[in-house]
Amino acid sequence: LKFKFFLFTKRVSGHTMRDMIAIAAGRPRESLVKYDPPLELGRAQGMKTVERGKTTIASQIMKKTTMPPVESKPNTDDILHAILPPREWVEDGKHYIQYVTNQPATRLDVIQLQESLDKQLMERQARETGICPVREELYSQCFDELIREVTLNCPERGLLLLRVRDEIKMAIAAYRTLYQNSVAFGMRKQLEAEKGKAEDETRIAEYLAEKADLEERVEELRAKCDAIERREKQKSAVEANRRKEEIDYLNGQFKHLQQFLASQENKG
């Protein structure tokens, strides 16, 4: 079985990409991945240093820089160092490099890895649920160590696990980007909603004030209507009494006239 193996260093104008990368300052944090003792490369003169945990574009380019595939099958160390690149840092003015160890793992090493994982999760107070960068970092280191152990026994299996690891990291990065975009979208919509809410509250206050004015107008008109009804009722009662009195007067006159006519007829 032939492998396509890619080297991470490339000559650019007489210098390697490693020379163009900013080296991290300070010894790196203890990792779950097993490394050989660090090697001193000499004085760190003219090297650009960055804070631990920050990556540069050049370092990302170096990880993606490839050389044409070597026809012959590379040895296990080359594959291992390609999968897990060495760590470099500057300490006390000296440049150090540290490669992952090529010592095979035993069952005891796996048990110790599990114990170390649980211990660091507790010491660094990683959250058990939800998004936790500390937990993500420790589990990533644990997975890298498992890849190292598998690669020493079967390089093909280690390269396959490398693909799985990269795919998982790409998926996590996509989900992280989606989450950040969704948070920004939610905040933007919330601000728009708050802006619209203020306008709606102002409009509601205007409508309430208008409603109060109209209700006051209705009360005034209702009171006026009640006064008019009472006045008209009084007028109707007075008019009815006047007409009743007039009818009674006319009826009395009619009776007197009838009596007068009856008396005249009796005389005649």
mmCIF file of C-alpha atoms in Angstrom:
data_model
loop_
_atom_site.group_PDB
_atom_site.id
_atom_site.type_symbol
_atom_site.label_atom_id
_atom_site.label_comp_id
_atom_site.label_asym_id
_atom_site.label_seq_id
_atom_site.Cartn_x
_atom_site.Cartn_y
_atom_site.Cartn_z
ATOM 1 C CA LEU A 1 0.000 0.000 0.000
ATOM 2 C CA LYS A 2 1.440 3.342 -1.130
ATOM 3 C CA PHE A 3 1.056 6.481 0.963
ATOM 4 C CA LYS A 4 1.065 10.111 -0.012
ATOM 5 C CA PHE A 5 3.196 11.759 2.616
ATOM 6 C CA PHE A 6 3.573 15.519 2.749
ATOM 7 C CA LEU A 7 6.392 17.459 4.387
ATOM 8 C CA PHE A 8 5.517 20.488 6.418
ATOM 9 C CA THR A 9 8.624 22.542 5.566
ATOM 10 C CA LYS A 10 9.100 24.190 2.207
ATOM 11 C CA ARG A 11 11.980 26.212 0.916
ATOM 12 C CA VAL A 12 11.004 29.793 0.117
ATOM 13 C CA SER A 13 13.786 32.048 -1.137
ATOM 14 C CA GLY A 14 16.437 30.084 0.734
ATOM 15 C CA HIS A 15 14.484 29.989 4.022
ATOM 16 C CA THR A 16 12.109 27.427 5.419
ATOM 17 C CA MET A 17 8.571 28.204 6.482
ATOM 18 C CA ARG A 18 9.642 27.376 10.032
ATOM 19 C CA ASP A 19 11.978 30.385 9.957
ATOM 20 C CA MET A 20 9.052 32.602 8.914
ATOM 21 C CA ILE A 21 6.799 31.587 11.806
ATOM 22 C CA ALA A 22 6.476 33.497 15.043
ATOM 23 C CA ILE A 23 7.590 31.239 17.884
ATOM 24 C CA ALA A 24 5.485 31.082 21.033
ATOM 25 C CA ALA A 25 7.026 32.648 24.112
ATOM 26 C CA GLY A 26 7.239 30.563 27.269
ATOM 27 C CA ARG A 27 7.074 26.849 27.932
ATOM 28 C CA PRO A 28 3.774 25.358 26.769
ATOM 29 C CA ARG A 29 1.253 23.941 29.202
ATOM 30 C CA GLU A 30 1.525 20.290 30.158
ATOM 31 C CA SER A 31 -0.270 18.190 27.569
ATOM 32 C CA LEU A 32 -1.928 14.784 27.590
ATOM 33 C CA VAL A 33 0.111 13.957 24.489
ATOM 34 C CA LYS A 34 3.413 12.332 25.391
ATOM 35 C CA TYR A 35 6.503 14.195 24.183
ATOM 36 C CA ASP A 36 10.209 13.495 24.244
ATOM 37 C CA PRO A 37 12.420 15.778 26.341
ATOM 38 C CA PRO A 38 12.770 19.202 24.640
ATOM 39 C CA LEU A 39 15.803 19.872 22.449
ATOM 40 C CA GLU A 40 17.648 23.158 22.560
ATOM 41 C CA LEU A 41 18.200 24.637 19.096
ATOM 42 C CA GLY A 42 20.368 27.532 20.202
ATOM 43 C CA ARG A 43 19.914 31.180 20.976
ATOM 44 C CA ALA A 44 16.621 32.738 19.876
ATOM 45 C CA GLN A 45 18.068 35.685 17.952
ATOM 46 C CA GLY A 46 15.945 37.577 15.452
ATOM 47 C CA MET A 47 12.916 35.383 16.114
ATOM 48 C CA LYS A 48 9.506 36.879 16.487
ATOM 49 C CA THR A 49 7.603 35.624 19.523
ATOM 50 C CA VAL A 50 3.890 35.646 20.200
ATOM 51 C CA GLU A 51 1.866 34.991 23.322
ATOM 52 C CA ARG A 52 1.000 31.414 24.110
ATOM 53 C CA GLY A 53 -2.363 30.397 22.633
ATOM 54 C CA LYS A 54 -2.238 32.873 19.725
ATOM 55 C CA THR A 55 -1.651 31.566 16.220
ATOM 56 C CA THR A 56 -0.370 33.434 13.200
ATOM 57 C CA ILE A 57 -1.382 33.216 9.579
ATOM 58 C CA ALA A 58 2.080 31.950 8.730
ATOM 59 C CA SER A 59 1.710 29.020 11.096
ATOM 60 C CA GLN A 60 -1.592 28.124 9.498
ATOM 61 C CA ILE A 61 0.015 28.338 6.060
ATOM 62 C CA MET A 62 2.829 26.064 7.163
ATOM 63 C CA LYS A 63 0.361 23.435 8.341
ATOM 64 C CA LYS A 64 -1.308 23.510 4.941
ATOM 65 C CA THR A 65 1.898 23.718 2.848
ATOM 66 C CA THR A 66 2.534 20.444 1.060
ATOM 67 C CA MET A 67 5.254 18.894 -1.041
ATOM 68 C CA PRO A 68 4.778 16.406 -3.847
ATOM 69 C CA PRO A 69 4.172 12.871 -2.561
ATOM 70 C CA VAL A 70 7.172 10.719 -1.934
ATOM 71 C CA GLU A 71 6.976 7.485 -3.896
ATOM 72 C CA SER A 72 8.677 5.451 -1.220
ATOM 73 C CA LYS A 73 6.821 4.660 1.957
ATOM 74 C CA PRO A 74 7.923 7.026 4.769
ATOM 75 C CA ASN A 75 8.885 5.673 8.128
ATOM 76 C CA THR A 76 6.616 5.782 11.150
ATOM 77 C CA ASP A 77 8.441 8.706 12.781
ATOM 78 C CA ASP A 78 7.909 10.904 9.730
ATOM 79 C CA ILE A 79 4.206 10.092 9.661
ATOM 80 C CA LEU A 80 3.941 10.653 13.411
ATOM 81 C CA HIS A 81 5.661 14.038 13.237
ATOM 82 C CA ALA A 82 3.487 15.004 10.276
ATOM 83 C CA ILE A 83 0.307 14.122 12.154
ATOM 84 C CA LEU A 84 1.469 15.725 15.423
ATOM 85 C CA PRO A 85 3.933 18.528 14.627
ATOM 86 C CA PRO A 86 6.591 19.367 17.223
ATOM 87 C CA ARG A 87 6.123 22.153 19.719
ATOM 88 C CA GLU A 88 8.474 25.132 19.595
ATOM 89 C CA TRP A 89 8.962 27.922 22.095
ATOM 90 C CA VAL A 90 11.431 30.476 23.348
ATOM 91 C CA GLU A 91 12.425 30.440 26.994
ATOM 92 C CA ASP A 92 15.175 32.493 28.651
ATOM 93 C CA GLY A 93 16.400 33.592 25.244
ATOM 94 C CA LYS A 94 16.790 30.021 23.997
ATOM 95 C CA HIS A 95 14.903 28.288 21.236
ATOM 96 C CA TYR A 96 13.468 24.853 22.134
ATOM 97 C CA ILE A 97 11.710 22.184 20.107
ATOM 98 C CA GLN A 98 9.907 19.108 21.402
ATOM 99 C CA TYR A 99 8.782 16.111 19.355
ATOM 100 C CA VAL A 100 6.120 13.581 20.262
ATOM 101 C CA THR A 101 7.581 10.379 21.586
ATOM 102 C CA ASN A 102 7.709 7.254 19.453
ATOM 103 C CA GLN A 103 7.477 4.899 22.406
ATOM 104 C CA PRO A 104 4.588 2.420 22.031
ATOM 105 C CA ALA A 105 1.830 2.629 24.610
ATOM 106 C CA THR A 106 0.803 -0.165 26.906
ATOM 107 C CA ARG A 107 -2.465 -0.902 28.625
ATOM 108 C CA LEU A 108 -1.147 0.849 31.720
ATOM 109 C CA ASP A 109 -0.416 3.979 29.654
ATOM 110 C CA VAL A 110 -4.019 4.062 28.436
ATOM 111 C CA ILE A 111 -5.296 3.764 32.003
ATOM 112 C CA GLN A 112 -2.951 6.548 33.106
ATOM 113 C CA LEU A 113 -4.169 8.686 30.176
ATOM 114 C CA GLN A 114 -7.752 8.275 31.353
ATOM 115 C CA GLU A 115 -6.781 9.155 34.918
ATOM 116 C CA SER A 116 -4.795 12.199 33.745
ATOM 117 C CA LEU A 117 -7.777 13.340 31.662
ATOM 118 C CA ASP A 118 -10.141 13.111 34.625
ATOM 119 C CA LYS A 119 -7.609 14.822 36.882
ATOM 120 C CA GLN A 120 -7.043 17.778 34.559
ATOM 121 C CA LEU A 121 -10.774 18.141 33.924
ATOM 122 C CA MET A 122 -11.222 18.529 37.666
ATOM 123 C CA GLU A 123 -8.170 20.740 38.264
ATOM 124 C CA ARG A 124 -9.009 23.129 35.433
ATOM 125 C CA GLN A 125 -12.679 23.155 36.467
ATOM 126 C CA ALA A 126 -14.051 22.140 33.094
ATOM 127 C CA ARG A 127 -17.824 22.260 32.737
ATOM 128 C CA GLU A 128 -19.504 18.906 32.329
ATOM 129 C CA THR A 129 -22.176 20.208 29.956
ATOM 130 C CA GLY A 130 -22.520 23.025 27.479
ATOM 131 C CA ILE A 131 -19.756 24.805 25.613
ATOM 132 C CA CYS A 132 -16.434 24.626 27.459
ATOM 133 C CA PRO A 133 -13.115 25.494 25.748
ATOM 134 C CA VAL A 134 -11.138 23.753 28.513
ATOM 135 C CA ARG A 135 -13.021 20.483 28.080
ATOM 136 C CA GLU A 136 -12.695 20.725 24.310
ATOM 137 C CA GLU A 137 -8.921 21.283 24.577
ATOM 138 C CA LEU A 138 -8.370 18.356 26.957
ATOM 139 C CA TYR A 139 -10.431 15.915 24.911
ATOM 140 C CA SER A 140 -8.611 17.074 21.775
ATOM 141 C CA GLN A 141 -5.276 16.325 23.457
ATOM 142 C CA CYS A 142 -6.570 12.940 24.567
ATOM 143 C CA PHE A 143 -7.644 12.137 21.010
ATOM 144 C CA ASP A 144 -4.223 13.225 19.680
ATOM 145 C CA GLU A 145 -2.541 10.900 22.159
ATOM 146 C CA LEU A 146 -4.755 8.036 21.010
ATOM 147 C CA ILE A 147 -3.829 8.850 17.405
ATOM 148 C CA ARG A 148 -0.151 8.749 18.388
ATOM 149 C CA GLU A 149 -0.550 5.363 20.039
ATOM 150 C CA VAL A 150 -2.504 3.938 17.096
ATOM 151 C CA THR A 151 -0.073 5.371 14.542
ATOM 152 C CA LEU A 152 2.863 3.585 16.161
ATOM 153 C CA ASN A 153 1.062 0.258 15.778
ATOM 154 C CA CYS A 154 -0.528 0.931 12.366
ATOM 155 C CA PRO A 155 0.344 4.100 10.374
ATOM 156 C CA GLU A 156 -2.583 3.561 8.012
ATOM 157 C CA ARG A 157 -5.014 3.585 10.923
ATOM 158 C CA GLY A 158 -3.356 6.707 12.328
ATOM 159 C CA LEU A 159 -3.756 8.564 9.025
ATOM 160 C CA LEU A 160 -7.413 7.565 8.919
ATOM 161 C CA LEU A 161 -7.907 8.833 12.466
ATOM 162 C CA LEU A 162 -6.187 12.048 11.390
ATOM 163 C CA ARG A 163 -8.867 12.509 8.726
ATOM 164 C CA VAL A 164 -11.551 11.853 11.313
ATOM 165 C CA ARG A 165 -9.994 14.387 13.705
ATOM 166 C CA ASP A 166 -9.731 17.067 11.035
ATOM 167 C CA GLU A 167 -13.324 16.469 9.950
ATOM 168 C CA ILE A 168 -14.506 16.804 13.552
ATOM 169 C CA LYS A 169 -12.560 20.050 13.971
ATOM 170 C CA MET A 170 -14.005 21.413 10.723
ATOM 171 C CA ALA A 171 -17.524 20.517 11.881
ATOM 172 C CA ILE A 172 -16.948 22.170 15.267
ATOM 173 C CA ALA A 173 -15.574 25.281 13.557
ATOM 174 C CA ALA A 174 -18.625 25.382 11.285
ATOM 175 C CA TYR A 175 -20.968 25.033 14.255
ATOM 176 C CA ARG A 176 -19.032 27.724 16.117
ATOM 177 C CA THR A 177 -19.330 30.092 13.159
ATOM 178 C CA LEU A 178 -23.021 29.283 12.852
ATOM 179 C CA TYR A 179 -23.505 29.924 16.567
ATOM 180 C CA GLN A 180 -21.681 33.258 16.422
ATOM 181 C CA ASN A 181 -23.678 34.335 13.367
ATOM 182 C CA SER A 182 -26.933 33.271 15.021
ATOM 183 C CA VAL A 183 -26.038 35.218 18.178
ATOM 184 C CA ALA A 184 -25.248 38.311 16.098
ATOM 185 C CA PHE A 185 -28.488 37.847 14.154
ATOM 186 C CA GLY A 186 -30.449 37.452 17.383
ATOM 187 C CA MET A 187 -28.898 40.573 18.894
ATOM 188 C CA ARG A 188 -29.646 42.544 15.733
ATOM 189 C CA LYS A 189 -33.259 41.368 15.725
ATOM 190 C CA GLN A 190 -33.552 42.161 19.433
ATOM 191 C CA LEU A 191 -32.303 45.711 18.863
ATOM 192 C CA GLU A 192 -34.737 46.112 15.987
ATOM 193 C CA ALA A 193 -37.537 44.745 18.154
ATOM 194 C CA GLU A 194 -36.634 47.118 20.995
ATOM 195 C CA LYS A 195 -36.587 50.028 18.576
ATOM 196 C CA GLY A 196 -39.984 49.019 17.200
ATOM 197 C CA LYS A 197 -41.213 48.417 20.742
ATOM 198 C CA ALA A 198 -40.428 52.004 21.730
ATOM 199 C CA GLU A 199 -42.329 53.288 18.716
ATOM 200 C CA ASP A 200 -45.261 51.010 19.511
ATOM 201 C CA GLU A 201 -45.283 52.135 23.144
ATOM 202 C CA THR A 202 -45.347 55.766 22.015
ATOM 203 C CA ARG A 203 -48.195 55.027 19.631
ATOM 204 C CA ILE A 204 -50.091 53.142 22.361
ATOM 205 C CA ALA A 205 -49.662 56.068 24.750
ATOM 206 C CA GLU A 206 -51.057 58.431 22.090
ATOM 207 C CA TYR A 207 -54.003 56.126 21.485
ATOM 208 C CA LEU A 208 -54.673 55.865 25.223
ATOM 209 C CA ALA A 209 -54.621 59.640 25.567
ATOM 210 C CA GLU A 210 -56.964 59.962 22.601
ATOM 211 C CA LYS A 211 -59.223 57.301 24.119
ATOM 212 C CA ALA A 212 -59.339 59.205 27.421
ATOM 213 C CA ASP A 213 -60.281 62.415 25.593
ATOM 214 C CA LEU A 214 -63.007 60.618 23.662
ATOM 215 C CA GLU A 215 -64.364 58.994 26.832
ATOM 216 C CA GLU A 216 -64.476 62.407 28.502
ATOM 217 C CA ARG A 217 -66.310 63.790 25.457
ATOM 218 C CA VAL A 218 -68.738 60.876 25.620
ATOM 219 C CA GLU A 219 -69.461 61.611 29.287
ATOM 220 C CA GLU A 220 -70.088 65.264 28.487
ATOM 221 C CA LEU A 221 -72.448 64.394 25.639
ATOM 222 C CA ARG A 222 -74.245 61.805 27.788
ATOM 223 C CA ALA A 223 -74.732 64.362 30.553
ATOM 224 C CA LYS A 224 -76.042 66.859 28.009
ATOM 225 C CA CYS A 225 -78.423 64.247 26.624
ATOM 226 C CA ASP A 226 -79.707 63.443 30.113
ATOM 227 C CA ALA A 227 -80.289 67.150 30.790
ATOM 228 C CA ILE A 228 -82.141 67.570 27.518
ATOM 229 C CA GLU A 229 -84.306 64.515 28.242
ATOM 230 C CA ARG A 230 -85.191 65.823 31.709
ATOM 231 C CA ARG A 231 -86.011 69.256 30.307
ATOM 232 C CA GLU A 232 -88.183 67.802 27.565
ATOM 233 C CA LYS A 233 -89.970 65.579 30.050
ATOM 234 C CA GLN A 234 -90.718 68.599 32.208
ATOM 235 C CA LYS A 235 -91.998 70.521 29.189
ATOM 236 C CA SER A 236 -94.144 67.575 28.155
ATOM 237 C CA ALA A 237 -95.591 67.296 31.656
ATOM 238 C CA VAL A 238 -96.377 71.047 31.782
ATOM 239 C CA GLU A 239 -97.909 70.927 28.315
ATOM 240 C CA ALA A 240 -99.999 67.884 29.235
ATOM 241 C CA ASN A 241 -101.306 69.617 32.379
ATOM 242 C CA ARG A 242 -102.138 72.752 30.407
ATOM 243 C CA ARG A 243 -104.018 70.790 27.790
ATOM 244 C CA LYS A 244 -105.840 68.783 30.456
ATOM 245 C CA GLU A 245 -106.921 71.945 32.192
ATOM 246 C CA GLU A 246 -108.050 73.409 28.869
ATOM 247 C CA ILE A 247 -110.014 70.258 28.024
ATOM 248 C CA ASP A 248 -111.629 70.263 31.462
ATOM 249 C CA TYR A 249 -112.588 73.942 30.991
ATOM 250 C CA LEU A 250 -114.079 73.250 27.586
ATOM 251 C CA ASN A 251 -115.959 70.233 28.892
ATOM 252 C CA GLY A 252 -117.414 72.391 31.694
ATOM 253 C CA GLN A 253 -118.469 75.047 29.187
ATOM 254 C CA PHE A 254 -120.039 72.368 27.031
ATOM 255 C CA LYS A 255 -122.072 71.062 29.931
ATOM 256 C CA HIS A 256 -123.221 74.556 30.851
ATOM 257 C CA LEU A 257 -124.304 75.174 27.261
ATOM 258 C CA GLN A 258 -126.215 71.910 27.172
ATOM 259 C CA GLN A 259 -127.997 72.778 30.392
ATOM 260 C CA PHE A 260 -128.793 76.243 29.065
ATOM 261 C CA LEU A 261 -130.222 74.849 25.845
ATOM 262 C CA ALA A 262 -132.281 72.272 27.748
ATOM 263 C CA SER A 263 -133.748 74.985 29.958
ATOM 264 C CA GLN A 264 -134.686 77.155 26.958
ATOM 265 C CA GLU A 265 -136.423 74.282 25.277
ATOM 266 C CA ASN A 266 -138.495 73.613 28.409
ATOM 267 C CA LYS A 267 -139.600 77.246 28.586
ATOM 268 C CA GLY A 268 -140.569 77.230 24.927
#
